């Protein structure tokens, strides 16, 4: 498979994003909420680049549609257990595509009345956006190609690739 982003480029972007978060929340604490399963690698690397008092939690959703696209209906399958009221919440997601998943999650978490709510997305495909949502911290803007690796899957495969690669055409839609 063709590499789009190497592990070195990913590490550099994650380092930069961690630095931004550290500066923006200087003197405060943050709660990182990873969206399972895709964001697990990103969250674990990002957390180690944040020099603040930080805690983690995880949330999981299922989005209906084909293997490659969100159809628009998002269902919560695992909620957070950390109290979020008055906390600085950073939602950590692998990729912002149509934006439907993050819009759903953002609205869901806002019900907990956090002090602040930010989105950190490693990848962003702006050309596919349907919902009005943007990342506050973004690693890379990428073209409309289906990518796998570093947590991102196709039908649950390839999450363990250390680099982010473009999935060859011909995969099942
Ligand atoms: P959205 O709701 O369309 O923004 O979709 C976000 C979710 O779709 C991500 O959390 C991924 O699980 C999945 N997704 C979107 N694009 C890709 C891709 O290129 N590779 C792997 N998963 C993707
Ligand atoms: Mg995902």
Coordinates of N, CA, C and O and ligand atoms in Angstrom, one line a residue:
X1 N 0.8 -1.2 0.0 CA 0.0 0.0 0.0 C 0.9 1.2 0.0 O 1.9 1.3 0.6
X2 N 0.3 2.3 -0.6 CA 1.1 3.5 -0.7 C 1.0 4.3 0.6 O -0.1 4.6 1.1
X3 N 2.1 4.8 1.1 CA 2.1 5.6 2.3 C 1.7 7.0 2.0 O 2.2 7.6 1.1
X4 N 0.8 7.5 2.8 CA 0.4 8.9 2.7 C 1.2 9.7 3.7 O 1.6 10.8 3.4
X5 N 1.2 9.2 5.0 CA 1.9 9.9 6.0 C 2.8 8.8 6.8 O 2.3 7.8 7.2
X6 N 4.1 9.2 6.9 CA 5.0 8.2 7.6 C 4.9 8.4 9.1 O 4.4 9.4 9.6
X7 N 5.4 7.4 9.8 CA 5.3 7.4 11.3 C 6.1 8.7 11.8 O 5.7 9.2 12.8
X8 N 7.1 9.1 11.1 CA 7.9 10.3 11.5 C 7.0 11.5 11.4 O 7.0 12.4 12.2
X9 N 6.3 11.6 10.2 CA 5.5 12.8 10.0 C 4.3 12.8 11.0 O 4.0 13.9 11.5
X10 N 3.8 11.7 11.3 CA 2.7 11.6 12.3 C 3.2 12.1 13.7 O 2.6 12.9 14.3
X11 N 4.4 11.5 14.0 CA 4.9 11.9 15.4 C 5.2 13.4 15.5 O 4.9 14.0 16.5
X12 N 5.7 14.0 14.4 CA 5.9 15.4 14.4 C 4.6 16.2 14.6 O 4.6 17.2 15.3
X13 N 3.6 15.8 13.8 CA 2.3 16.5 14.0 C 1.7 16.3 15.4 O 1.1 17.3 15.9
X14 N 1.8 15.1 15.9 CA 1.3 14.9 17.3 C 2.0 15.7 18.3 O 1.4 16.3 19.2
X15 N 3.3 15.8 18.1 CA 4.1 16.7 19.0 C 3.7 18.1 18.9 O 3.5 18.8 20.0
X16 N 3.4 18.6 17.7 CA 3.0 20.0 17.5 C 1.6 20.2 18.2 O 1.4 21.2 18.9
X17 N 0.7 19.3 18.0 CA -0.6 19.4 18.6 C -0.6 19.4 20.1 O -1.3 20.2 20.8
X18 N 0.3 18.5 20.6 CA 0.4 18.4 22.1 C 0.9 19.7 22.7 O 0.5 20.2 23.7
X19 N 1.8 20.4 21.9 CA 2.4 21.7 22.3 C 1.3 22.7 22.3 O 1.3 23.6 23.3
X20 N 0.5 22.7 21.3 CA -0.6 23.7 21.3 C -1.5 23.6 22.4 O -1.9 24.5 23.1
X21 N -1.9 22.3 22.7 CA -2.9 22.1 23.8 C -2.2 22.5 25.2 O -2.8 23.1 26.0
X22 N -0.9 22.1 25.3 CA -0.2 22.5 26.6 C -0.2 24.0 26.8 O -0.5 24.5 27.9
X23 N 0.0 24.8 25.7 CA 0.0 26.2 25.8 C -1.4 26.8 26.1 O -1.6 27.6 26.9
X24 N -2.4 26.2 25.3 CA -3.7 26.8 25.4 C -4.4 26.5 26.8 O -5.2 27.3 27.2
X25 N -4.0 25.5 27.5 CA -4.6 25.1 28.8 C -3.6 25.3 29.9 O -3.7 24.6 31.0
X26 N -2.6 26.1 29.7 CA -1.5 26.3 30.8 C -2.2 26.5 32.1 O -3.1 27.4 32.2
X27 N -1.7 25.8 33.1 CA -2.2 26.0 34.5 C -3.6 25.3 34.8 O -4.1 25.5 35.9
X28 N -4.1 24.6 33.7 CA -5.4 24.0 33.9 C -5.3 22.5 33.7 O -4.2 22.0 33.3
X29 N -6.3 21.7 33.9 CA -6.3 20.3 33.6 C -7.2 20.0 32.4 O -8.1 20.9 32.1
X30 N -7.0 18.9 31.8 CA -7.8 18.5 30.6 C -8.3 17.1 30.8 O -7.6 16.3 31.4
X31 N -9.4 16.8 30.2 CA -9.9 15.4 30.1 C -9.9 15.1 28.6 O -10.6 15.7 27.8
X32 N -9.1 14.1 28.2 CA -9.0 13.6 26.8 C -10.1 12.5 26.7 O -10.0 11.5 27.4
X33 N -10.9 12.6 25.7 CA -11.9 11.6 25.4 C -11.7 11.0 24.0 O -11.9 11.7 23.0
X34 N -11.2 9.8 24.0 CA -10.9 9.1 22.8 C -12.1 8.4 22.2 O -12.8 7.7 22.9
X35 N -12.2 8.5 20.9 CA -13.3 7.8 20.2 C -12.8 6.4 19.8 O -11.9 6.4 18.9
X36 N -13.4 5.4 20.4 CA -12.9 4.0 20.1 C -13.5 3.6 18.7 O -14.5 4.0 18.3
X37 N -12.7 2.8 18.0 CA -11.4 2.3 18.4 C -10.3 3.1 17.7 O -9.1 3.0 18.0
X38 N -10.7 3.8 16.7 CA -9.8 4.5 15.7 C -8.8 5.4 16.4 O -7.6 5.5 15.9
X39 N -9.2 6.1 17.5 CA -8.3 7.1 18.1 C -7.4 6.6 19.1 O -6.7 7.4 19.8
X40 N -7.4 5.3 19.4 CA -6.6 4.8 20.5 C -5.1 5.1 20.4 O -4.5 5.5 21.4
X41 N -4.5 4.9 19.2 CA -3.1 5.2 19.1 C -2.8 6.7 19.2 O -1.9 7.1 19.8
X42 N -3.7 7.4 18.5 CA -3.5 8.9 18.5 C -3.6 9.4 19.9 O -2.8 10.2 20.4
X43 N -4.6 8.9 20.7 CA -4.8 9.4 22.1 C -3.5 9.1 22.9 O -3.0 9.9 23.6
X44 N -3.0 7.9 22.7 CA -1.9 7.5 23.6 C -0.7 8.3 23.3 O 0.1 8.6 24.2
X45 N -0.5 8.6 22.0 CA 0.7 9.4 21.6 C 0.5 10.9 22.0 O 1.4 11.5 22.5
X46 N -0.7 11.4 21.7 CA -1.0 12.8 22.0 C -0.9 13.1 23.5 O -0.3 14.1 23.9
X47 N -1.4 12.2 24.3 CA -1.4 12.4 25.8 C 0.1 12.5 26.3 O 0.3 13.3 27.2
X48 N 1.0 11.8 25.7 CA 2.4 11.9 26.1 C 3.1 13.2 25.7 O 4.2 13.4 26.1
X49 N 2.4 14.0 24.8 CA 2.9 15.2 24.4 C 2.3 16.4 25.1 O 2.5 17.6 24.7
X50 N 1.4 16.1 26.0 CA 0.7 17.2 26.7 C 1.3 17.3 28.1 O 1.2 16.3 28.9
X51 N 1.8 18.4 28.4 CA 2.5 18.6 29.7 C 1.5 19.3 30.7 O 1.7 20.5 31.0
X52 N 0.4 18.6 31.0 CA -0.6 19.2 31.9 C -1.1 18.0 32.7 O -0.9 16.9 32.4
X53 N -1.9 18.4 33.7 CA -2.6 17.4 34.5 C -3.8 16.9 33.6 O -4.7 17.6 33.2
X54 N -3.6 15.6 33.1 CA -4.6 15.1 32.1 C -5.2 13.8 32.6 O -4.5 13.0 33.1
X55 N -6.5 13.6 32.3 CA -7.1 12.3 32.5 C -7.7 11.8 31.2 O -7.8 12.6 30.3
X56 N -8.0 10.5 31.1 CA -8.5 10.0 29.9 C -9.9 9.4 30.1 O -10.2 8.9 31.2
X57 N -10.7 9.3 29.1 CA -11.9 8.5 29.1 C -12.1 8.1 27.6 O -11.4 8.6 26.7
X58 N -13.0 7.1 27.4 CA -13.3 6.7 26.0 C -14.8 6.6 25.8 O -15.6 6.4 26.7
X59 N -15.1 6.8 24.5 CA -16.5 6.7 24.1 C -16.5 5.9 22.8 O -15.5 5.9 22.1
X60 N -17.6 5.2 22.6 CA -17.7 4.5 21.3 C -19.0 4.7 20.6 O -20.1 4.8 21.3
X61 N -19.0 4.8 19.3 CA -20.2 4.9 18.5 C -20.2 3.9 17.4 O -19.2 3.4 17.0
X62 N -21.4 3.7 16.9 CA -21.5 2.9 15.7 C -22.2 3.8 14.7 O -23.1 4.5 15.0
X63 N -21.6 3.9 13.5 CA -22.3 4.7 12.5 C -22.8 3.7 11.4 O -22.0 2.8 10.9
X64 N -24.0 3.9 11.0 CA -24.5 3.0 10.0 C -24.1 3.5 8.6 O -23.9 4.7 8.4
X65 N -24.0 2.6 7.7 CA -23.6 2.9 6.3 C -22.7 1.8 5.8 O -22.8 0.7 6.3
X66 N -22.0 2.0 4.8 CA -21.1 1.0 4.2 C -19.8 1.0 5.0 O -19.7 1.7 6.0
X67 N -18.9 0.1 4.6 CA -17.7 0.0 5.3 C -16.8 1.3 5.2 O -16.0 1.6 6.1
X68 N -17.1 2.1 4.2 CA -16.2 3.2 4.0 C -16.9 4.6 4.3 O -16.2 5.6 4.4
X69 N -18.2 4.6 4.4 CA -18.9 5.9 4.6 C -19.9 5.8 5.7 O -20.7 4.9 5.9
X70 N -20.0 6.9 6.5 CA -21.0 7.1 7.5 C -22.3 7.5 6.7 O -22.3 8.4 5.9
X71 N -23.4 6.8 7.1 CA -24.7 7.1 6.4 C -25.4 8.3 7.0 O -26.2 8.9 6.4
X72 N -25.0 8.6 8.2 CA -25.7 9.7 8.9 C -26.3 9.4 10.2 O -26.5 10.3 11.0
X73 N -26.5 8.1 10.4 CA -27.1 7.8 11.7 C -26.0 7.2 12.6 O -25.3 6.3 12.3
X74 N -25.9 7.9 13.8 CA -24.8 7.5 14.7 C -25.4 7.1 16.0 O -26.4 7.7 16.5
X75 N -25.0 6.0 16.5 CA -25.5 5.4 17.8 C -24.4 5.3 18.8 O -23.4 4.8 18.5
X76 N -24.7 5.7 20.0 CA -23.8 5.6 21.1 C -23.7 4.1 21.6 O -24.8 3.6 22.0
X77 N -22.5 3.5 21.6 CA -22.5 2.2 22.2 C -21.7 2.1 23.5 O -21.8 1.1 24.2
X78 N -20.9 3.1 23.8 CA -20.2 3.1 25.1 C -20.1 4.6 25.5 O -19.5 5.4 24.7
X79 N -20.6 4.9 26.7 CA -20.6 6.3 27.1 C -19.3 6.5 28.0 O -18.7 5.6 28.4
X80 N -19.0 7.8 28.3 CA -18.0 8.1 29.3 C -18.5 7.8 30.7 O -19.7 7.8 30.9
X81 N -17.5 7.6 31.6 CA -17.9 7.5 33.0 C -17.3 8.6 33.9 O -17.7 8.7 35.0
X82 N -16.4 9.4 33.3 CA -15.8 10.5 34.1 C -16.8 11.6 34.2 O -17.4 12.0 33.2
X83 N -17.0 12.3 35.4 CA -17.8 13.5 35.4 C -17.2 14.6 34.6 O -16.0 14.9 34.8
X84 N -17.9 15.2 33.7 CA -17.3 16.2 32.9 C -17.7 17.7 33.2 O -17.2 18.6 32.6
X85 N -18.6 17.8 34.1 CA -19.1 19.2 34.4 C -17.9 20.0 34.9 O -17.1 19.7 35.7
X86 N -17.8 21.2 34.2 CA -16.8 22.2 34.5 C -15.4 21.7 34.2 O -14.4 22.3 34.6
X87 N -15.2 20.7 33.4 CA -13.9 20.2 32.9 C -13.6 20.8 31.5 O -14.5 21.1 30.8
X88 N -12.3 20.8 31.2 CA -11.9 21.1 29.9 C -11.8 19.8 29.1 O -10.9 19.0 29.3
X89 N -12.8 19.6 28.2 CA -12.9 18.3 27.5 C -12.2 18.5 26.1 O -12.5 19.5 25.4
X90 N -11.4 17.5 25.8 CA -10.9 17.5 24.4 C -11.3 16.1 23.8 O -10.9 15.1 24.3
X91 N -12.1 16.2 22.8 CA -12.6 15.0 22.1 C -11.5 14.7 21.1 O -11.1 15.5 20.2
X92 N -11.0 13.4 21.2 CA -9.8 13.0 20.4 C -10.3 12.0 19.3 O -10.8 10.9 19.7
X93 N -10.2 12.3 18.1 CA -10.7 11.5 17.0 C -9.7 11.3 15.9 O -8.9 12.1 15.7
X94 N -9.7 10.1 15.3 CA -8.7 9.8 14.2 C -8.9 10.7 13.0 O -8.0 11.2 12.5
X95 N -10.2 10.8 12.6 CA -10.4 11.5 11.3 C -11.8 12.2 11.3 O -12.8 11.7 11.8
X96 N -11.8 13.4 10.8 CA -13.0 14.2 10.6 C -13.3 14.1 9.1 O -12.6 14.6 8.3
X97 N -14.4 13.5 8.8 CA -14.8 13.2 7.4 C -16.1 14.0 7.1 O -16.0 15.2 6.9
X98 N -17.2 13.4 7.1 CA -18.5 14.1 6.9 C -18.7 15.1 8.1 O -19.4 16.1 8.0
X99 N -18.2 14.7 9.3 CA -18.4 15.5 10.5 C -19.6 15.0 11.3 O -19.9 15.6 12.3
X100 N -20.4 14.0 10.8 CA -21.6 13.6 11.5 C -21.3 13.0 12.8 O -22.0 13.2 13.8
X101 N -20.2 12.2 12.9 CA -19.9 11.5 14.1 C -19.5 12.5 15.2 O -20.0 12.5 16.3
X102 N -18.6 13.5 14.8 CA -18.2 14.4 15.8 C -19.3 15.4 16.2 O -19.3 15.9 17.4
X103 N -20.2 15.7 15.3 CA -21.3 16.6 15.7 C -22.2 15.9 16.7 O -22.5 16.5 17.7
X104 N -22.4 14.6 16.5 CA -23.2 13.8 17.4 C -22.5 13.8 18.8 O -23.1 14.0 19.8
X105 N -21.2 13.5 18.8 CA -20.5 13.3 20.0 C -20.4 14.7 20.8 O -20.4 14.7 22.0
X106 N -20.1 15.7 20.0 CA -20.0 17.0 20.6 C -21.3 17.4 21.4 O -21.3 17.8 22.5
X107 N -22.4 17.2 20.7 CA -23.7 17.6 21.3 C -24.0 16.7 22.5 O -24.5 17.2 23.5
X108 N -23.6 15.4 22.4 CA -23.8 14.5 23.5 C -23.0 15.0 24.7 O -23.5 15.0 25.9
X109 N -21.7 15.3 24.5 CA -20.8 15.7 25.6 C -21.2 17.0 26.2 O -21.0 17.3 27.4
X110 N -21.7 17.9 25.4 CA -22.1 19.3 25.9 C -23.2 19.2 26.9 O -23.4 20.1 27.7
X111 N -24.0 18.1 26.8 CA -25.1 17.9 27.8 C -24.5 17.8 29.3 O -25.2 18.0 30.2
X112 N -23.2 17.4 29.3 CA -22.5 17.3 30.7 C -22.1 18.6 31.2 O -21.5 18.7 32.2
X113 N -22.3 19.7 30.4 CA -21.9 21.0 30.8 C -20.4 21.2 31.2 O -20.0 21.6 32.3
X114 N -19.5 20.8 30.3 CA -18.1 21.0 30.5 C -17.7 22.5 30.5 O -18.5 23.3 30.0
X115 N -16.6 22.9 31.1 CA -16.2 24.3 31.0 C -15.8 24.7 29.6 O -16.2 25.7 29.1
X116 N -15.1 23.8 28.9 CA -14.8 24.0 27.5 C -14.8 22.7 26.7 O -14.7 21.6 27.4
X117 N -14.9 22.8 25.4 CA -15.1 21.6 24.6 C -14.3 21.8 23.3 O -14.7 22.7 22.5
X118 N -13.2 21.0 23.1 CA -12.4 21.2 21.9 C -12.3 19.9 21.2 O -12.5 18.8 21.8
X119 N -12.0 20.0 19.9 CA -11.8 18.7 19.1 C -10.4 18.7 18.6 O -9.9 19.6 18.0
X120 N -9.8 17.5 18.8 CA -8.5 17.2 18.2 C -8.7 16.1 17.2 O -9.0 15.0 17.6
X121 N -8.4 16.3 16.0 CA -8.5 15.3 15.0 C -7.2 15.2 14.3 O -6.6 16.2 13.8
X122 N -6.7 13.9 14.2 CA -5.4 13.8 13.5 C -5.5 14.1 12.0 O -4.7 14.8 11.5
X123 N -6.6 13.6 11.4 CA -6.8 13.9 10.0 C -8.1 14.6 9.7 O -9.0 14.4 10.5
X124 N -8.1 15.3 8.6 CA -9.3 16.1 8.3 C -9.5 15.9 6.7 O -8.5 16.2 6.0
X125 N -10.6 15.5 6.3 CA -11.0 15.5 4.9 C -12.0 16.6 4.6 O -13.2 16.3 4.6
X126 N -11.6 17.8 4.5 CA -12.5 18.9 4.4 C -13.5 18.8 3.2 O -14.7 19.3 3.3
X127 N -13.1 18.2 2.1 CA -13.9 18.1 0.9 C -15.2 17.3 1.1 O -16.1 17.3 0.3
X128 N -15.2 16.4 2.2 CA -16.3 15.5 2.4 C -17.3 16.0 3.5 O -18.3 15.4 3.8
X129 N -17.0 17.2 4.0 CA -17.8 17.7 5.1 C -19.3 17.9 4.8 O -19.6 18.5 3.8
X130 N -20.2 17.4 5.6 CA -21.6 17.6 5.5 C -22.1 18.5 6.7 O -22.9 19.4 6.5
X131 N -21.6 18.2 7.9 CA -22.0 18.9 9.1 C -21.1 20.0 9.3 O -19.9 20.0 8.9
X132 N -21.6 21.0 10.0 CA -20.8 22.3 10.3 C -20.0 22.1 11.5 O -20.4 22.5 12.6
X133 N -18.8 21.4 11.4 CA -18.0 21.1 12.5 C -16.5 21.2 12.0 O -16.2 20.8 10.9
X134 N -15.6 21.8 12.9 CA -14.2 21.9 12.5 C -13.4 21.4 13.7 O -13.8 21.5 14.8
X135 N -12.2 21.0 13.4 CA -11.3 20.6 14.5 C -10.6 21.8 15.0 O -10.2 22.7 14.3
X136 N -10.4 21.9 16.3 CA -9.6 23.0 17.0 C -8.1 22.7 16.8 O -7.3 23.6 16.8
X137 N -7.8 21.4 16.9 CA -6.4 21.0 16.7 C -6.5 19.9 15.6 O -7.2 18.9 15.7
X138 N -5.7 20.2 14.5 CA -5.7 19.2 13.4 C -4.3 18.9 13.0 O -3.4 19.7 12.9
X139 N -4.1 17.6 12.7 CA -2.8 17.1 12.3 C -2.5 17.4 10.9 O -1.6 18.1 10.5
X140 N -3.4 16.9 10.0 CA -3.2 17.0 8.6 C -4.5 17.1 7.9 O -5.5 16.4 8.2
X141 N -4.6 18.0 6.9 CA -5.7 18.0 6.0 C -5.3 17.1 4.8 O -4.2 17.2 4.3
X142 N -6.2 16.1 4.5 CA -5.9 15.1 3.4 C -6.9 15.1 2.3 O -8.1 15.5 2.6
X143 N -6.6 14.7 1.1 CA -7.5 14.6 0.1 C -8.6 13.5 0.3 O -8.4 12.7 1.2
X144 N -9.6 13.4 -0.5 CA -10.6 12.4 -0.4 C -10.2 11.0 -0.8 O -10.6 10.6 -1.9
X145 N -9.4 10.4 0.0 CA -8.9 9.1 -0.2 C -9.2 8.3 1.0 O -9.1 8.8 2.1
X146 N -9.4 7.0 0.9 CA -9.7 6.2 2.1 C -8.4 5.7 2.6 O -7.6 5.1 2.0
X147 N -8.1 6.0 3.9 CA -6.8 5.7 4.5 C -7.0 4.8 5.6 O -8.0 4.7 6.3
X148 N -5.9 4.0 5.9 CA -5.9 3.0 7.0 C -4.5 3.1 7.7 O -3.6 3.7 7.1
X149 N -4.5 2.6 8.9 CA -3.2 2.6 9.6 C -3.3 3.5 10.8 O -4.1 4.4 10.8
X150 N -2.4 3.3 11.8 CA -2.3 4.2 13.0 C -3.7 4.3 13.6 O -4.1 5.4 14.0
X151 N -4.4 3.2 13.7 CA -5.7 3.2 14.4 C -6.9 3.1 13.4 O -7.9 2.6 13.7
X152 N -6.6 3.6 12.2 CA -7.7 3.7 11.2 C -7.9 2.3 10.5 O -6.9 1.7 10.1
X153 N -9.1 1.9 10.3 CA -9.3 0.5 9.8 C -10.1 0.6 8.5 O -10.8 1.5 8.1
X154 N -10.1 -0.6 7.9 CA -11.2 -0.9 6.9 C -11.7 -2.3 7.3 O -10.9 -3.3 7.3
X155 N -13.0 -2.4 7.7 CA -13.5 -3.6 8.2 C -12.7 -4.2 9.3 O -12.4 -5.4 9.3
X156 N -12.2 -3.3 10.2 CA -11.4 -3.7 11.4 C -10.0 -4.1 11.1 O -9.2 -4.3 12.0
X157 N -9.6 -4.1 9.8 CA -8.2 -4.5 9.5 C -7.3 -3.2 9.4 O -7.8 -2.1 9.2
X158 N -6.0 -3.4 9.5 CA -5.0 -2.4 9.2 C -4.8 -1.4 10.3 O -4.0 -0.5 10.2
X159 N -5.5 -1.5 11.5 CA -5.3 -0.5 12.5 C -3.9 -0.5 13.0 O -3.4 0.5 13.5
X160 N -3.2 -1.6 12.9 CA -1.9 -1.8 13.5 C -0.7 -1.3 12.6 O 0.4 -1.4 13.0
X161 N -1.0 -0.8 11.4 CA 0.0 -0.3 10.6 C 0.6 0.9 11.2 O -0.1 1.8 11.6
X162 N 1.9 1.1 11.3 CA 2.5 2.2 11.9 C 2.5 3.5 11.1 O 2.5 4.6 11.6
X163 N 2.3 3.4 9.8 CA 2.2 4.6 8.9 C 0.7 4.6 8.4 O 0.0 3.7 8.5
X164 N 0.3 5.8 7.9 CA -1.0 5.9 7.4 C -0.9 5.8 5.8 O -0.1 6.4 5.2
X165 N -1.7 4.8 5.3 CA -1.6 4.4 3.9 C -2.9 4.6 3.2 O -4.0 4.5 3.8
X166 N -2.8 4.7 1.9 CA -4.1 4.8 1.1 C -4.5 3.4 0.7 O -3.7 2.6 0.2
X167 N -5.7 3.1 1.1 CA -6.2 1.7 0.7 C -6.4 1.6 -0.8 O -7.0 2.5 -1.4
X168 N -6.0 0.6 -1.3 CA -6.1 0.4 -2.8 C -7.6 0.3 -3.2 O -8.4 -0.2 -2.4
X169 N -7.9 0.9 -4.3 CA -9.2 0.8 -4.9 C -9.7 -0.7 -5.0 O -8.8 -1.6 -5.1
X170 N -11.0 -0.9 -5.1 CA -11.4 -2.2 -5.3 C -12.0 -2.8 -4.0 O -12.5 -3.9 -4.0
X171 N -11.7 -2.1 -2.9 CA -12.3 -2.6 -1.6 C -13.8 -2.5 -1.7 O -14.3 -1.7 -2.5
X172 N -14.5 -3.3 -0.9 CA -15.9 -3.3 -0.9 C -16.5 -2.0 -0.4 O -16.1 -1.6 0.7
X173 N -17.4 -1.4 -1.1 CA -18.0 -0.1 -0.7 C -18.9 -0.3 0.4 O -19.8 -1.1 0.4
Ligands
LIG1 P1 -17.7 11.1 9.8 O1 -18.8 10.9 10.7 O2 -18.1 10.9 8.4 O3 -16.9 12.4 10.1 O4 -16.8 9.9 10.0 C1 -15.8 9.7 10.9 C2 -15.5 8.3 11.0 O5 -15.5 7.6 9.8 C3 -14.1 8.1 11.6 O6 -14.1 8.0 13.0 C4 -13.7 6.8 10.9 O7 -14.1 5.7 11.7 C5 -14.5 6.7 9.6 N1 -13.7 7.1 8.5 C6 -13.8 8.2 7.7 N2 -12.9 8.3 6.7 C7 -12.1 7.2 6.9 C8 -10.9 6.8 6.2 O8 -10.4 7.3 5.3 N3 -10.4 5.6 6.8 C9 -10.9 5.0 7.8 N4 -11.9 5.4 8.5 C10 -12.6 6.5 8.0
LIG2 MG1 -13.6 5.9 14.0

